[in-house]
Amino acid sequence: MGALTSPRKVVVLGSTGSIGLSTLSLFEESGAPVQILALTAGRNVERLIEQARRWKPSLAVIEDESRLADLRAGLAGTGVEAAAGADAVRDAAAMGADWVMSAIVGAAGLAPTVAAARTGAVIALANKESLVCAGPALLAIAKAAGGSVIPVDSEHSAIFQVLQSECAHRVSRLILTASGGPFRTWDKAAMARATPEQAIAHPNWSMGAKISVDSATMMNKGLEMIEASYLFATPEDRVDVVIHPQSVIHSLVEYVDGSTLAQLGPPDMRAPIACAFAWPDRLPWPAPRLDLAAYGQLTFESPDVERFPAIGIAREALRLGGGAPAAMNAANEVAVAAFLDRRIGFLDIAGAVAGTLERMNSLGDLSVAESDAVETAMLIDGSARRIAAEVVAQKRQRA
Ligand code: NAD
Ligand code: MG
């Protein structure tokens, strides 16, 4: 589609976050021809104003309506229109861009991502939670509209790059690499006392708070297993995880003949974003290069499913199917927020997620009709949040 010659119309959802910043940094560093239609943020109005003044989109949207007056004041005289609220974020997603970066955190990204998918845009998908909640429906909507979903999550970008479509049926295993997070070598007693500050200090990647905690519990890898299963139509028992603390090999695809292909690179999210921007072309930019000799060695180990139960919980949710992945995701969002708020301990996060799933499963709340999967996923998300809040409150009483 002439990605690198004619200007592409772009919307960045979640522009003030870690992935949003990387996206704008890549545009800056590559000089890629882009016309930004809209930038959207949750609450960080100061950064949104700064970005809108620099990039001159037609529209800047803040989800938190109480900050609209500040946004208007900050954009006075710039010609950039200001809007607020969840509906305005969704409308921005559907403005008719060629390429939409989906980088809102959490299930809050689902409705805008679906709205963008309905327009037939290329969706650069960082917001893994929307795939976990309603992956098959989202992919079907994008396909029906003539668009596509290109993964930005580094592991899925790696698989996307080495998965040859003509022999997709010859894949025997997808192998996701995981850094192991900040608590890879900690014992359980130390993990039980871990603080939000310790959980957020990721060894290799600088990311938003929620995904950093997910990396520490390894629920991030659980969400990514579900994401991979949906994106690449691969059943749960053919998605594996290996710990690779250097985060140089971003993931691997094993074929039935025993050949395994991997994608490598320094840990920098601008690389998978560049891939999603230019695909099937390649974007020239001054990317950090991989110096294997400087690493000396790359190491690997199996995940410890006892200290990191989230991987097993995600496998179970994927096997249960129906609304289980959406419920798991919602419970995890509630539990991570409670941990960041110091209301529950680190190990309580996985406990609260498992407790919520168990309760919903026993009530029969996880079996869902496929009729309107996105709508249903949102309903499941809502009830899982209510139950998870109760489970979290019980854990807090016990603490
Ligand atoms: P972040 O917290 O740094 O940024 C989130 C963005 O979403 C911000 O712009 C925020 O203002 C906006 N936002 C938050 N709540 C919102 C709401 N309710 N409505 C509208 N906007 C809202 O998060 P991040 O690290 O950039 O991650 C974004 C997504 O990308 C997540 O789904 C994450 O799992 C995924 N991801 C991130 C990385 C990474 O390196 N940071 C890597 C892979 C995948
Ligand atoms: Mg990832």
PDB file of C-alpha atoms and ligand atoms in Angstrom, residues 13-22 40-44 47 51 61-64 85-86 89 101-109 112 125-130 152-155 205-212 214 220 223-224 227 269, ligand 1:
ATOM      1  CA  LEU A  13      -4.558   5.258  20.972  1.00  0.00           C
ATOM      2  CA  GLY A  14      -2.729   5.573  24.299  1.00  0.00           C
ATOM      3  CA  SER A  15      -0.139   7.999  22.934  1.00  0.00           C
ATOM      4  CA  THR A  16       1.072   9.104  26.384  1.00  0.00           C
ATOM      5  CA  GLY A  17       2.008   5.605  27.566  1.00  0.00           C
ATOM      6  CA  SER A  18       5.188   3.614  27.105  1.00  0.00           C
ATOM      7  CA  ILE A  19       4.175   2.148  23.709  1.00  0.00           C
ATOM      8  CA  GLY A  20       2.655   5.473  22.615  1.00  0.00           C
ATOM      9  CA  LEU A  21       5.943   7.238  23.371  1.00  0.00           C
ATOM     10  CA  SER A  22       7.908   4.564  21.504  1.00  0.00           C
ATOM     11  CA  THR A  40      -5.672   9.811  22.694  1.00  0.00           C
ATOM     12  CA  ALA A  41      -4.814   9.446  26.383  1.00  0.00           C
ATOM     13  CA  GLY A  42      -6.441   8.343  29.626  1.00  0.00           C
ATOM     14  CA  ARG A  43      -5.561  11.008  32.199  1.00  0.00           C
ATOM     15  CA  ASN A  44      -2.138  12.473  31.382  1.00  0.00           C
ATOM     16  CA  ARG A  47       1.785  15.012  28.055  1.00  0.00           C
ATOM     17  CA  GLN A  51       2.400  15.752  21.990  1.00  0.00           C
ATOM     18  CA  VAL A  61      -8.849  13.086  23.135  1.00  0.00           C
ATOM     19  CA  ILE A  62      -8.601  12.654  26.888  1.00  0.00           C
ATOM     20  CA  GLU A  63     -10.675   9.800  28.323  1.00  0.00           C
ATOM     21  CA  ASP A  64     -11.038  11.482  31.735  1.00  0.00           C
ATOM     22  CA  GLY A  85     -14.728  10.600  27.270  1.00  0.00           C
ATOM     23  CA  ALA A  86     -14.680   6.929  26.319  1.00  0.00           C
ATOM     24  CA  VAL A  89     -11.751   7.779  22.232  1.00  0.00           C
ATOM     25  CA  MET A 101      -1.700   1.968  17.045  1.00  0.00           C
ATOM     26  CA  SER A 102      -3.775   0.220  19.725  1.00  0.00           C
ATOM     27  CA  ALA A 103      -1.786   0.985  22.899  1.00  0.00           C
ATOM     28  CA  ILE A 104      -4.354   1.616  25.614  1.00  0.00           C
ATOM     29  CA  VAL A 105      -3.717  -0.579  28.643  1.00  0.00           C
ATOM     30  CA  GLY A 106      -6.302  -3.149  29.740  1.00  0.00           C
ATOM     31  CA  ALA A 107      -9.769  -4.151  28.583  1.00  0.00           C
ATOM     32  CA  ALA A 108     -10.481  -0.403  28.188  1.00  0.00           C
ATOM     33  CA  GLY A 109      -8.727  -0.858  24.844  1.00  0.00           C
ATOM     34  CA  PRO A 112     -11.706   1.440  20.555  1.00  0.00           C
ATOM     35  CA  LEU A 125      -1.916  -4.274  18.261  1.00  0.00           C
ATOM     36  CA  ALA A 126      -0.046  -3.692  21.518  1.00  0.00           C
ATOM     37  CA  ASN A 127      -3.208  -3.916  23.652  1.00  0.00           C
ATOM     38  CA  LYS A 128      -3.027  -7.682  24.255  1.00  0.00           C
ATOM     39  CA  GLU A 129      -5.959  -7.536  26.694  1.00  0.00           C
ATOM     40  CA  SER A 130      -8.408  -6.874  23.829  1.00  0.00           C
ATOM     41  CA  VAL A 152       3.273  -5.369  18.373  1.00  0.00           C
ATOM     42  CA  ASP A 153       3.885  -7.509  21.450  1.00  0.00           C
ATOM     43  CA  SER A 154       7.530  -8.441  20.847  1.00  0.00           C
ATOM     44  CA  GLU A 155       6.957 -12.205  21.138  1.00  0.00           C
ATOM     45  CA  TRP A 205      12.109  -3.363  29.431  1.00  0.00           C
ATOM     46  CA  SER A 206      10.765   0.003  30.561  1.00  0.00           C
ATOM     47  CA  MET A 207       6.976  -0.358  30.442  1.00  0.00           C
ATOM     48  CA  GLY A 208       3.723   0.872  31.994  1.00  0.00           C
ATOM     49  CA  ALA A 209       3.003  -0.111  35.622  1.00  0.00           C
ATOM     50  CA  LYS A 210       0.319  -2.719  34.845  1.00  0.00           C
ATOM     51  CA  ILE A 211       2.329  -4.746  32.337  1.00  0.00           C
ATOM     52  CA  SER A 212       5.404  -4.475  34.585  1.00  0.00           C
ATOM     53  CA  ASP A 214       2.181  -8.704  34.937  1.00  0.00           C
ATOM     54  CA  ASN A 220       2.015 -11.298  31.160  1.00  0.00           C
ATOM     55  CA  LEU A 223      -1.958 -13.358  28.603  1.00  0.00           C
ATOM     56  CA  GLU A 224       0.560 -13.776  25.780  1.00  0.00           C
ATOM     57  CA  GLU A 227      -2.881 -13.943  22.565  1.00  0.00           C
ATOM     58  CA  MET A 269       9.723  -1.889  21.412  1.00  0.00           C
TER      59      MET A 269
HETATM   60  P1  NAD B   1       1.007   2.592  29.819  1.00  0.00           P
HETATM   61  O1  NAD B   1       0.283   2.483  31.115  1.00  0.00           O
HETATM   62  O2  NAD B   1       2.378   3.155  29.798  1.00  0.00           O
HETATM   63  O3  NAD B   1       0.113   3.454  28.776  1.00  0.00           O
HETATM   64  C1  NAD B   1      -1.252   3.228  28.612  1.00  0.00           C
HETATM   65  C2  NAD B   1      -1.879   4.313  27.730  1.00  0.00           C
HETATM   66  O4  NAD B   1      -3.308   4.120  27.749  1.00  0.00           O
HETATM   67  C3  NAD B   1      -1.655   5.733  28.226  1.00  0.00           C
HETATM   68  O5  NAD B   1      -1.616   6.623  27.154  1.00  0.00           O
HETATM   69  C4  NAD B   1      -2.907   5.993  29.078  1.00  0.00           C
HETATM   70  O6  NAD B   1      -3.169   7.378  29.214  1.00  0.00           O
HETATM   71  C5  NAD B   1      -3.957   5.297  28.249  1.00  0.00           C
HETATM   72  N1  NAD B   1      -5.125   4.851  29.028  1.00  0.00           N
HETATM   73  C6  NAD B   1      -5.118   4.242  30.241  1.00  0.00           C
HETATM   74  N2  NAD B   1      -6.371   3.951  30.629  1.00  0.00           N
HETATM   75  C7  NAD B   1      -7.189   4.373  29.634  1.00  0.00           C
HETATM   76  C8  NAD B   1      -8.597   4.353  29.434  1.00  0.00           C
HETATM   77  N3  NAD B   1      -9.437   3.831  30.372  1.00  0.00           N
HETATM   78  N4  NAD B   1      -9.107   4.867  28.294  1.00  0.00           N
HETATM   79  C9  NAD B   1      -8.301   5.403  27.357  1.00  0.00           C
HETATM   80  N5  NAD B   1      -6.942   5.461  27.482  1.00  0.00           N
HETATM   81  C10 NAD B   1      -6.404   4.953  28.609  1.00  0.00           C
HETATM   82  O7  NAD B   1       0.987   1.141  29.166  1.00  0.00           O
HETATM   83  P2  NAD B   1       2.015   0.526  28.098  1.00  0.00           P
HETATM   84  O8  NAD B   1       3.150  -0.119  28.792  1.00  0.00           O
HETATM   85  O9  NAD B   1       2.295   1.511  27.013  1.00  0.00           O
HETATM   86  O10 NAD B   1       1.128  -0.663  27.519  1.00  0.00           O
HETATM   87  C11 NAD B   1       0.062  -0.433  26.601  1.00  0.00           C
HETATM   88  C12 NAD B   1      -0.418  -1.773  26.070  1.00  0.00           C
HETATM   89  O11 NAD B   1       0.631  -2.368  25.327  1.00  0.00           O
HETATM   90  C13 NAD B   1      -0.789  -2.784  27.163  1.00  0.00           C
HETATM   91  O12 NAD B   1      -1.858  -3.562  26.723  1.00  0.00           O
HETATM   92  C14 NAD B   1       0.458  -3.641  27.284  1.00  0.00           C
HETATM   93  O13 NAD B   1       0.182  -4.953  27.715  1.00  0.00           O
HETATM   94  C15 NAD B   1       0.951  -3.644  25.849  1.00  0.00           C
HETATM   95  N6  NAD B   1       2.391  -3.879  25.706  1.00  0.00           N
HETATM   96  C16 NAD B   1       3.268  -2.998  26.227  1.00  0.00           C
HETATM   97  C17 NAD B   1       4.631  -3.219  26.097  1.00  0.00           C
HETATM   98  C18 NAD B   1       5.647  -2.229  26.634  1.00  0.00           C
HETATM   99  O14 NAD B   1       6.829  -2.414  26.401  1.00  0.00           O
HETATM  100  N7  NAD B   1       5.248  -1.191  27.342  1.00  0.00           N
HETATM  101  C19 NAD B   1       5.096  -4.362  25.443  1.00  0.00           C
HETATM  102  C20 NAD B   1       4.162  -5.243  24.910  1.00  0.00           C
HETATM  103  C21 NAD B   1       2.804  -4.985  25.043  1.00  0.00           C
END
